[in-house]
């Protein structure tokens, strides 16, 4: 479908902050972007260390804000790839604006270097997502599950023998331990992204970051696992939880999960949630055994950009 003649797309500028905030909070959009709801939503979006600010685009129809798009650019392994995100206000849909935003962000990224792959995703149900992604050449790839646990008593963690725990103190040594634990824990996971220490330093500077919401576990003097909690405007989330290979099979993951649930329930009345790969049966089994049930699903689609190199 042809784009309406009065469509304009331009790069986001600091003066556009309130425009982007209104788009993120709009009915029909906020349901896809609950992580960015609330007063600091724009700052949270822009603070992601993998989101180039110059990738953010705004669409206008006759001068009226109609939608936005942006990219999350990941270094791999095995090679640079991107998650493309965006939304169009419901009253402006089916006019080609979403495609135009997608193409504008894609063109900008390809001008800065090759991409091995691009990925898009959407919470379901989304009646237009399948047709939109198919028209752009994307193929369904994965399902992610949002799981929720009823608030209430959780067993107090009982740490395995030889394990001690510490909340994040912000020092360089613990930031390095957290980085090392993440990379060891997730190296074999779906779409693993290697994290340098610079990424961890940027992460702790994000708006709303809570160092007391990060717990590191140590075993025999070495980092063994971690749990990071996040609090959004409408829900709390056990954001990331991992155990290093050398500390698996001792029950550490379950105890870290229990700590994470308890921490989320201390200061608010928000739902307790987590997001998990729908094909990670080990994690799904653990979460279900601790009272979590699937409440929402998220679909991902992927494609190789034209001319993308084959990665072997």
Coordinates of C-alpha atoms in Angstrom, one line a residue:
X1 CA 0.0 0.0 0.0
X2 CA 1.4 3.4 -1.0
X3 CA 2.5 5.8 1.7
X4 CA 0.3 8.9 2.1
X5 CA 1.8 11.9 0.4
X6 CA 2.2 14.1 3.5
X7 CA 4.3 11.5 5.4
X8 CA 7.7 12.8 6.7
X9 CA 10.3 10.8 8.6
X10 CA 13.2 12.4 10.4
X11 CA 15.9 11.6 12.9
X12 CA 15.0 12.1 16.6
X13 CA 16.3 15.2 18.3
X14 CA 16.5 16.1 22.0
X15 CA 13.7 18.6 21.5
X16 CA 11.4 15.7 20.4
X17 CA 11.5 14.1 23.8
X18 CA 7.9 14.9 24.7
X19 CA 6.7 13.7 21.2
X20 CA 8.3 10.3 21.7
X21 CA 7.0 10.1 25.3
X22 CA 3.4 10.7 24.0
X23 CA 3.8 8.0 21.3
X24 CA 5.1 5.5 23.8
X25 CA 2.2 6.1 26.1
X26 CA -0.5 6.1 23.4
X27 CA -3.3 3.4 23.5
X28 CA -2.4 0.7 21.1
X29 CA 1.3 1.3 21.5
X30 CA 1.9 1.2 25.3
X31 CA 0.8 -2.4 25.4
X32 CA 3.9 -3.3 23.3
X33 CA 6.2 -1.0 25.3
X34 CA 5.3 -1.5 28.9
X35 CA 9.0 -1.4 29.8
X36 CA 9.0 2.2 28.8
X37 CA 5.8 3.3 30.4
X38 CA 6.0 6.0 33.1
X39 CA 7.8 9.3 33.4
X40 CA 11.3 8.1 32.5
X41 CA 10.3 5.9 29.5
X42 CA 12.1 7.9 26.9
X43 CA 15.2 8.0 29.0
X44 CA 15.1 4.3 29.5
X45 CA 14.8 3.6 25.8
X46 CA 17.7 5.9 24.9
X47 CA 19.9 4.7 27.7
X48 CA 20.2 1.2 26.3
X49 CA 23.9 0.9 25.5
X50 CA 23.1 -1.1 22.3
X51 CA 20.6 1.6 21.0
X52 CA 22.3 4.2 18.8
X53 CA 20.5 7.4 19.4
X54 CA 21.0 8.4 15.7
X55 CA 18.9 5.3 14.7
X56 CA 15.7 6.7 16.3
X57 CA 13.2 7.9 13.7
X58 CA 9.9 9.8 14.1
X59 CA 7.1 9.7 11.5
X60 CA 4.7 12.6 11.0
X61 CA 1.5 12.9 8.9
X62 CA 0.9 16.5 8.0
X63 CA 3.1 17.5 10.9
X64 CA 1.2 15.3 13.4
X65 CA 3.3 12.6 15.2
X66 CA 2.3 9.2 13.8
X67 CA 4.9 6.7 14.8
X68 CA 8.5 5.9 15.7
X69 CA 11.2 3.4 15.0
X70 CA 14.6 2.6 16.4
X71 CA 17.3 -0.2 16.5
X72 CA 19.1 -2.3 19.1
X73 CA 22.4 -3.2 17.5
X74 CA 24.1 -6.3 18.9
X75 CA 27.7 -7.2 18.3
X76 CA 27.1 -11.0 18.2
X77 CA 28.6 -13.5 18.2
X78 CA 28.8 -14.5 15.4
X79 CA 28.4 -11.1 13.7
X80 CA 26.6 -7.7 14.1
X81 CA 22.9 -8.0 14.0
X82 CA 20.0 -5.8 15.0
X83 CA 16.6 -5.8 16.6
X84 CA 14.3 -3.3 14.9
X85 CA 11.5 -1.9 17.0
X86 CA 8.8 0.7 16.5
X87 CA 5.1 1.4 16.4
X88 CA 2.5 3.4 14.5
X89 CA -0.6 5.0 16.2
X90 CA -3.7 2.9 15.4
X91 CA -5.4 5.6 13.4
X92 CA -2.5 5.9 11.0
X93 CA -2.0 2.2 10.4
X94 CA -2.3 0.4 7.0
X95 CA -0.9 3.4 5.1
X96 CA 2.7 2.1 4.7
X97 CA 4.1 4.1 7.6
X98 CA 5.4 1.1 9.5
X99 CA 7.3 -0.1 6.4
X100 CA 8.7 3.4 5.8
X101 CA 10.0 3.6 9.3
X102 CA 11.4 0.1 9.2
X103 CA 13.2 0.9 5.9
X104 CA 14.5 4.2 7.2
X105 CA 16.1 2.6 10.3
X106 CA 17.4 -0.3 8.2
X107 CA 19.0 2.0 5.7
X108 CA 20.7 4.0 8.4
X109 CA 22.1 0.9 10.0
X110 CA 23.4 -0.6 6.7
X111 CA 25.1 2.8 6.0
X112 CA 27.1 2.3 9.2
X113 CA 28.2 -1.2 8.4
X114 CA 26.9 -4.7 7.3
X115 CA 24.3 -6.6 9.3
X116 CA 24.2 -10.3 9.4
X117 CA 20.5 -10.4 10.3
X118 CA 17.6 -8.3 11.6
X119 CA 14.9 -9.3 14.0
X120 CA 11.5 -7.9 14.9
X121 CA 9.1 -9.0 17.6
X122 CA 5.7 -8.2 19.1
X123 CA 3.5 -9.2 22.0
X124 CA 0.6 -11.3 20.9
X125 CA -2.2 -11.0 20.0
X126 CA -1.3 -8.5 17.4
X127 CA -3.5 -8.8 14.4
X128 CA -1.3 -7.0 11.9
X129 CA 2.1 -8.5 12.9
X130 CA 2.0 -11.6 10.8
X131 CA 1.1 -9.8 7.6
X132 CA 3.5 -7.0 8.2
X133 CA 6.5 -9.2 8.9
X134 CA 5.7 -11.5 6.0
X135 CA 5.5 -8.6 3.6
X136 CA 9.0 -7.5 4.7
X137 CA 10.4 -11.0 4.2
X138 CA 10.7 -12.0 7.8
X139 CA 10.2 -15.6 8.9
X140 CA 8.8 -16.7 12.3
X141 CA 11.6 -17.8 14.5
X142 CA 10.8 -18.1 18.2
X143 CA 8.3 -17.6 21.0
X144 CA 9.1 -16.0 24.3
X145 CA 6.8 -16.4 27.4
X146 CA 6.0 -13.8 30.0
X147 CA 5.4 -15.7 33.2
X148 CA 3.8 -14.4 36.4
X149 CA 3.7 -15.7 39.9
X150 CA 1.0 -14.8 42.5
X151 CA 2.4 -12.5 45.2
X152 CA 2.8 -14.2 48.6
X153 CA 5.2 -16.1 50.7
X154 CA 8.3 -17.5 49.0
X155 CA 10.7 -19.9 50.8
X156 CA 13.7 -18.2 52.1
X157 CA 16.8 -19.0 50.1
X158 CA 19.0 -21.8 51.4
X159 CA 22.4 -21.4 49.8
X160 CA 24.3 -24.5 48.8
X161 CA 27.3 -25.4 50.8
X162 CA 30.3 -23.2 50.2
X163 CA 28.2 -20.4 48.6
X164 CA 28.0 -16.9 49.9
X165 CA 26.1 -13.9 48.4
X166 CA 26.6 -10.2 48.1
X167 CA 24.5 -7.4 46.6
X168 CA 26.2 -5.3 44.0
X169 CA 28.4 -2.6 45.5
X170 CA 29.2 -0.8 42.3
X171 CA 32.9 -1.4 42.5
X172 CA 34.9 -2.4 39.5
X173 CA 35.7 -5.9 40.9
X174 CA 32.0 -6.8 41.3
X175 CA 31.1 -5.3 37.9
X176 CA 33.7 -7.6 36.3
X177 CA 32.4 -10.5 38.3
X178 CA 28.9 -9.8 37.1
X179 CA 30.1 -9.5 33.5
X180 CA 32.0 -12.8 33.7
X181 CA 29.1 -14.6 35.3
X182 CA 26.7 -13.4 32.6
X183 CA 29.0 -14.4 29.7
X184 CA 29.7 -17.8 31.2
X185 CA 26.0 -18.5 32.0
X186 CA 24.5 -17.4 28.6
X187 CA 27.2 -18.3 26.1
X188 CA 25.1 -21.3 24.8
X189 CA 21.7 -19.6 24.9
X190 CA 19.5 -18.5 22.1
X191 CA 20.8 -15.2 20.6
X192 CA 23.5 -14.8 23.2
X193 CA 25.2 -11.4 23.0
X194 CA 28.7 -11.1 24.5
X195 CA 28.8 -8.4 27.2
X196 CA 32.0 -6.4 27.6
X197 CA 32.7 -4.7 30.9
X198 CA 31.9 -1.4 29.2
X199 CA 28.3 -2.5 28.7
X200 CA 28.0 -3.4 32.4
X201 CA 29.3 0.0 33.4
X202 CA 26.7 1.7 31.2
X203 CA 24.0 -0.6 32.5
X204 CA 24.3 0.6 36.0
X205 CA 23.9 4.2 34.9
X206 CA 20.5 3.6 33.4
X207 CA 17.6 5.5 35.0
X208 CA 16.0 3.6 37.8
X209 CA 18.8 1.0 38.1
X210 CA 18.8 -0.5 41.6
X211 CA 22.2 -2.0 42.7
X212 CA 20.4 -3.6 45.6
X213 CA 18.4 -5.5 43.0
X214 CA 21.5 -7.4 41.8
X215 CA 22.8 -10.3 43.8
X216 CA 26.0 -12.1 43.1
X217 CA 26.8 -15.6 44.4
X218 CA 30.3 -16.8 45.1
X219 CA 31.6 -20.3 45.5
X220 CA 35.1 -21.1 46.6
X221 CA 36.1 -17.5 46.0
X222 CA 34.8 -17.4 42.4
X223 CA 31.6 -15.9 41.1
X224 CA 29.1 -18.6 40.6
X225 CA 25.8 -16.9 39.6
X226 CA 23.7 -13.8 39.8
X227 CA 20.1 -12.5 39.7
X228 CA 19.1 -9.0 38.5
X229 CA 15.7 -7.6 39.3
X230 CA 14.0 -4.7 37.5
X231 CA 11.0 -2.6 38.4
X232 CA 8.9 -1.2 35.6
X233 CA 5.9 1.1 35.9
X234 CA 3.4 -1.7 35.8
X235 CA 5.3 -4.9 36.9
X236 CA 8.4 -6.2 38.6
X237 CA 10.6 -8.6 36.7
X238 CA 13.3 -11.1 37.5
X239 CA 15.2 -9.6 34.6
X240 CA 18.3 -11.9 34.3
X241 CA 19.3 -15.0 36.3
X242 CA 22.2 -17.2 35.5
X243 CA 24.6 -19.7 37.0
X244 CA 28.1 -20.5 35.6
X245 CA 28.8 -23.9 34.2
X246 CA 31.0 -24.9 37.1
X247 CA 28.2 -24.2 39.6
X248 CA 25.3 -26.0 38.0
X249 CA 23.4 -29.0 39.4
X250 CA 23.7 -27.7 43.1
X251 CA 20.4 -25.9 43.3
X252 CA 21.9 -22.4 43.1
X253 CA 19.5 -21.2 40.3
X254 CA 16.4 -22.0 42.4
X255 CA 17.8 -20.1 45.4
X256 CA 18.7 -17.1 43.3
X257 CA 15.2 -17.1 41.9
X258 CA 13.6 -17.2 45.4
X259 CA 15.8 -14.2 46.4
X260 CA 14.7 -12.4 43.3
X261 CA 11.0 -13.0 44.0
X262 CA 11.3 -11.9 47.6
X263 CA 13.2 -8.7 46.6
X264 CA 10.5 -7.7 44.1
X265 CA 7.8 -8.1 46.7
X266 CA 9.4 -5.9 49.4
X267 CA 8.7 -2.3 48.3
X268 CA 5.6 -2.5 46.0
X269 CA 2.4 -4.3 45.1
X270 CA 3.3 -4.9 41.4
X271 CA 3.0 -8.3 39.7
X272 CA 6.1 -10.5 39.8
X273 CA 7.1 -11.6 36.3
X274 CA 9.9 -12.9 34.2
X275 CA 10.5 -13.5 30.5
X276 CA 11.8 -16.8 29.2
X277 CA 12.7 -18.4 25.9
X278 CA 9.8 -20.7 25.0
X279 CA 12.2 -23.5 24.1
X280 CA 14.3 -23.4 27.3
X281 CA 12.7 -26.4 28.9
X282 CA 15.1 -26.4 31.9
X283 CA 14.2 -22.8 32.8
X284 CA 10.5 -23.3 32.2
X285 CA 10.5 -26.3 34.5
X286 CA 12.2 -24.4 37.3
X287 CA 9.9 -21.4 37.0
X288 CA 6.8 -23.5 36.9
X289 CA 7.9 -25.4 40.0
X290 CA 8.2 -22.1 41.8
X291 CA 4.6 -21.0 40.9
X292 CA 5.1 -19.1 37.7
X293 CA 2.5 -19.5 34.9
X294 CA 2.5 -18.1 31.3
X295 CA 0.4 -15.0 30.9
X296 CA 1.6 -13.5 27.6
X297 CA 3.5 -14.6 24.5
X298 CA 6.0 -12.7 22.4
X299 CA 6.7 -13.7 18.8
X300 CA 10.0 -13.0 17.0
X301 CA 10.7 -13.0 13.3
X302 CA 14.1 -12.8 11.5
X303 CA 15.5 -12.1 8.0
X304 CA 18.8 -11.5 6.4
X305 CA 19.2 -8.1 4.8
X306 CA 19.9 -7.9 1.1
X307 CA 23.6 -8.6 0.6
X308 CA 24.2 -9.8 4.1
X309 CA 27.2 -12.1 4.3
X310 CA 26.8 -15.7 5.2
X311 CA 28.2 -16.4 8.6
X312 CA 29.8 -19.8 9.0

